[in-house]
CSV table of C-alpha atoms in Angstrom, one decimal:
chain,number,residue,atom,x,y,z
B,1,MET,CA,-5.3,-5.5,-26.0
B,2,PRO,CA,-6.3,-2.4,-24.7
B,3,VAL,CA,-5.6,-1.6,-21.3
B,4,ALA,CA,-9.6,-1.1,-20.6
B,5,ASP,CA,-10.4,-4.6,-21.8
B,6,THR,CA,-7.7,-6.0,-19.6
B,7,SER,CA,-9.1,-4.0,-16.8
B,8,GLN,CA,-12.8,-5.2,-17.4
B,9,LEU,CA,-11.5,-8.8,-17.8
B,10,ILE,CA,-9.9,-8.4,-14.2
B,11,SER,CA,-12.9,-6.8,-12.9
B,12,GLY,CA,-15.2,-9.7,-14.1
B,13,VAL,CA,-12.7,-12.5,-12.6
B,14,ALA,CA,-12.4,-10.4,-9.5
B,15,GLU,CA,-16.3,-10.1,-9.1
B,16,ARG,CA,-16.9,-13.8,-9.7
B,17,TYR,CA,-14.2,-15.1,-7.4
B,18,ALA,CA,-15.2,-12.5,-4.6
B,19,SER,CA,-18.9,-13.5,-5.1
B,20,SER,CA,-18.0,-17.2,-4.5
B,21,LEU,CA,-15.9,-16.3,-1.4
B,22,PHE,CA,-18.8,-14.1,-0.1
B,23,GLU,CA,-21.3,-17.0,-0.5
B,24,LEU,CA,-19.0,-19.5,1.4
B,25,SER,CA,-18.2,-17.2,4.2
B,26,LEU,CA,-21.8,-16.5,4.6
B,27,GLU,CA,-22.7,-20.1,4.6
B,28,THR,CA,-19.9,-20.8,7.2
B,29,GLY,CA,-20.7,-17.6,9.4
B,30,SER,CA,-17.5,-16.0,8.9
B,31,VAL,CA,-17.8,-13.0,6.9
B,32,ASP,CA,-16.0,-11.0,9.5
B,33,LYS,CA,-13.1,-13.5,9.8
B,34,VAL,CA,-12.4,-13.7,6.1
B,35,GLY,CA,-12.8,-9.8,5.7
B,36,ALA,CA,-10.2,-9.3,8.3
B,37,ASP,CA,-7.7,-11.9,6.7
B,38,LEU,CA,-8.3,-10.3,3.3
B,39,ASP,CA,-7.6,-7.0,4.7
B,40,ARG,CA,-4.5,-8.6,6.2
B,41,PHE,CA,-3.2,-10.3,3.1
B,42,GLN,CA,-3.9,-6.5,1.2
B,43,ALA,CA,-1.6,-4.8,3.9
B,44,LEU,CA,1.1,-7.4,3.3
B,45,LEU,CA,0.6,-6.5,-0.6
B,46,ASP,CA,0.9,-2.8,0.2
B,47,GLU,CA,4.0,-3.5,2.3
B,48,SER,CA,5.9,-5.9,0.2
B,49,GLU,CA,7.1,-5.0,-3.4
B,50,ASP,CA,8.3,-8.9,-3.6
B,51,LEU,CA,5.2,-10.0,-2.9
B,52,ARG,CA,3.6,-7.6,-5.5
B,53,ARG,CA,6.1,-8.8,-8.1
B,54,LEU,CA,5.1,-12.4,-7.2
B,55,VAL,CA,1.4,-12.0,-7.5
B,56,ALA,CA,1.5,-9.8,-10.8
B,57,SER,CA,4.1,-11.7,-12.8
B,58,PRO,CA,3.2,-14.4,-15.2
B,59,VAL,CA,7.0,-15.5,-15.1
B,60,PHE,CA,6.5,-17.7,-11.7
B,61,SER,CA,4.8,-21.0,-12.1
B,62,ALA,CA,1.1,-21.7,-10.6
B,63,GLU,CA,2.9,-24.3,-8.4
B,64,ASP,CA,5.7,-21.8,-7.2
B,65,GLN,CA,2.9,-19.1,-6.6
B,66,GLN,CA,1.1,-21.5,-4.8
B,67,LYS,CA,3.9,-22.5,-2.4
B,68,ALA,CA,4.8,-18.7,-1.8
B,69,VAL,CA,1.2,-17.5,-1.0
B,70,ILE,CA,0.7,-20.5,1.5
B,71,ALA,CA,4.0,-19.6,3.2
B,72,VAL,CA,3.0,-15.7,3.6
B,73,ALA,CA,-0.4,-16.6,4.7
B,74,GLU,CA,0.8,-19.0,7.3
B,75,LYS,CA,3.5,-16.6,8.5
B,76,ALA,CA,0.5,-13.9,8.7
B,77,GLY,CA,-1.8,-16.3,10.5
B,78,ILE,CA,-4.2,-16.4,7.6
B,79,SER,CA,-6.0,-19.6,7.6
B,80,GLY,CA,-9.2,-21.3,7.0
B,81,LEU,CA,-11.3,-20.1,3.9
B,82,VAL,CA,-8.7,-17.2,3.0
B,83,ALA,CA,-5.9,-19.6,2.9
B,84,ASN,CA,-7.8,-22.2,0.7
B,85,PHE,CA,-9.0,-19.3,-1.5
B,86,LEU,CA,-5.6,-18.1,-1.9
B,87,LYS,CA,-4.5,-21.6,-2.8
B,88,VAL,CA,-7.2,-21.8,-5.5
B,89,VAL,CA,-6.4,-18.7,-6.9
B,90,ALA,CA,-2.7,-19.2,-7.1
B,91,GLY,CA,-3.6,-22.7,-8.8
B,92,ASN,CA,-5.8,-21.2,-11.3
B,93,ARG,CA,-3.2,-18.2,-12.2
B,94,ARG,CA,-5.4,-15.5,-11.0
B,95,LEU,CA,-3.0,-13.9,-8.4
B,96,PHE,CA,-2.8,-11.0,-10.8
B,97,ALA,CA,-6.5,-10.3,-9.8
B,98,MET,CA,-6.3,-10.8,-6.2
B,99,PRO,CA,-6.5,-6.8,-5.3
B,100,GLY,CA,-9.7,-6.5,-7.4
B,101,MET,CA,-10.8,-9.6,-5.5
B,102,ILE,CA,-10.7,-8.1,-2.1
B,103,ARG,CA,-12.0,-4.6,-3.2
B,104,ALA,CA,-15.0,-6.7,-4.7
B,105,PHE,CA,-15.4,-8.6,-1.6
B,106,ARG,CA,-15.2,-5.6,0.7
B,107,GLN,CA,-18.1,-4.1,-1.4
B,108,ILE,CA,-20.3,-7.1,-1.5
B,109,ALA,CA,-19.8,-7.5,2.3
B,110,ALA,CA,-20.5,-3.9,2.8
B,111,GLU,CA,-23.7,-4.1,0.5
B,112,HIS,CA,-25.0,-7.1,2.6
B,113,ARG,CA,-24.6,-5.1,5.9
B,114,GLY,CA,-26.6,-2.2,4.1
B,115,GLU,CA,-23.6,0.0,3.8
B,116,ILE,CA,-21.9,1.6,1.0
B,117,THR,CA,-18.3,1.7,0.3
B,118,ALA,CA,-16.3,4.7,-0.2
B,119,GLU,CA,-12.7,4.7,-1.8
B,120,VAL,CA,-10.6,7.2,-0.2
B,121,THR,CA,-7.0,8.5,-1.6
B,122,SER,CA,-5.1,10.5,1.0
B,123,ALA,CA,-1.6,11.9,1.0
B,124,HIS,CA,-1.1,10.7,4.3
B,125,ALA,CA,-2.7,8.2,6.8
B,126,LEU,CA,-5.8,9.4,8.6
B,127,SER,CA,-6.2,9.2,12.0
B,128,GLN,CA,-9.4,7.5,13.6
B,129,ALA,CA,-11.1,10.8,14.2
B,130,GLN,CA,-10.6,11.9,10.8
B,131,GLU,CA,-12.0,8.5,9.3
B,132,ASN,CA,-15.0,9.1,11.9
B,133,GLU,CA,-15.2,12.7,10.5
B,134,LEU,CA,-15.4,11.3,7.0
B,135,LYS,CA,-17.7,8.4,7.5
B,136,SER,CA,-20.1,11.0,9.3
B,137,ALA,CA,-19.8,13.6,6.5
B,138,LEU,CA,-20.4,10.7,3.9
B,139,LYS,CA,-23.3,9.3,6.2
B,140,GLY,CA,-25.0,13.0,5.8
B,141,VAL,CA,-24.4,13.1,2.0
B,142,THR,CA,-25.7,9.4,1.0
B,143,GLY,CA,-27.9,8.8,4.0
B,144,LYS,CA,-26.5,5.2,4.4
B,145,ASP,CA,-23.8,3.8,6.7
B,146,VAL,CA,-20.3,4.3,4.6
B,147,ALA,CA,-17.3,1.8,5.0
B,148,ILE,CA,-14.3,3.7,3.8
B,149,VAL,CA,-11.1,2.1,2.2
B,150,VAL,CA,-8.3,4.3,2.2
B,151,THR,CA,-5.1,4.1,-0.1
B,152,ILE,CA,-2.1,6.3,0.7
B,153,ASP,CA,-0.8,8.2,-2.4
B,154,PRO,CA,1.7,10.9,-1.5
B,155,SER,CA,1.6,12.3,-5.0
B,156,ILE,CA,-1.5,14.0,-4.5
B,157,LEU,CA,0.1,16.2,-2.0
B,158,GLY,CA,-2.6,17.0,0.1
B,159,GLY,CA,-6.4,16.8,0.3
B,160,LEU,CA,-8.4,13.9,-0.4
B,161,ILE,CA,-10.1,11.9,-3.4
B,162,VAL,CA,-13.2,10.4,-2.5
B,163,LYS,CA,-15.0,7.8,-4.6
B,164,VAL,CA,-18.7,6.8,-4.0
B,165,GLY,CA,-20.0,4.7,-6.5
B,166,SER,CA,-19.9,6.7,-9.5
B,167,ARG,CA,-19.4,10.0,-8.2
B,168,GLN,CA,-15.8,11.5,-7.3
B,169,ILE,CA,-15.1,14.4,-5.4
B,170,ASP,CA,-11.2,15.5,-5.9
B,171,THR,CA,-10.1,18.2,-3.3
B,172,SER,CA,-6.5,17.0,-3.8
B,173,LEU,CA,-3.8,19.7,-3.9
B,174,ARG,CA,-2.2,18.3,-7.0
B,175,THR,CA,-5.7,18.7,-8.9
B,176,LYS,CA,-5.9,22.3,-7.4
B,177,LEU,CA,-2.4,23.0,-8.5
B,178,SER,CA,-3.0,21.8,-12.0
B,179,THR,CA,-6.4,23.9,-12.3
B,180,LEU,CA,-4.6,27.0,-11.2
B,181,LYS,CA,-1.7,26.4,-13.8
B,182,LEU,CA,-4.4,26.0,-16.4
B,183,ALA,CA,-6.0,28.9,-15.5
B,184,LEU,CA,-2.6,31.0,-15.3
B,185,LYS,CA,-2.0,29.8,-18.9
B,186,GLU,CA,-5.2,31.1,-20.3
B,187,VAL,CA,-4.7,34.6,-18.5
B,188,GLY,CA,-1.0,34.7,-19.9
């Protein structure tokens, strides 16, 4: 199966699950708590290679994944809807799509609040002042409040890659160096 088909499959699954979770959290008035719990789970995924392996690997049984994810959630203080959600997702062998579900939930929640979401890739963590400055700049461009989701990727060396909807602005040092290298080849 080509990679594009796989990512579309994950995207569709992620959106359906995230949409269901959002509807439930809306009914119970717990959108903010669910969002915070999902952020906490994403932080655990970012920090732990073992957890990423457990989530992504088809080698573990649904039962093993369920037990492990429930234990991780309890230890992290993740309860209620998100704990139950993780249990269902693991039971349905869909844990591999969890990062996509979290992204989709953030997007749905932001749209519900009248915000748009920008995915930002940075070589290093942004300070609160930098985040605020970026939000303000993006609000000036889009005319809407912008929620930002930052991913750290040291391989871009410096600068930022900002994706808002279908638009992407790449000011990364890696891209600038590649462009320069290409220009030098053409000159030589």
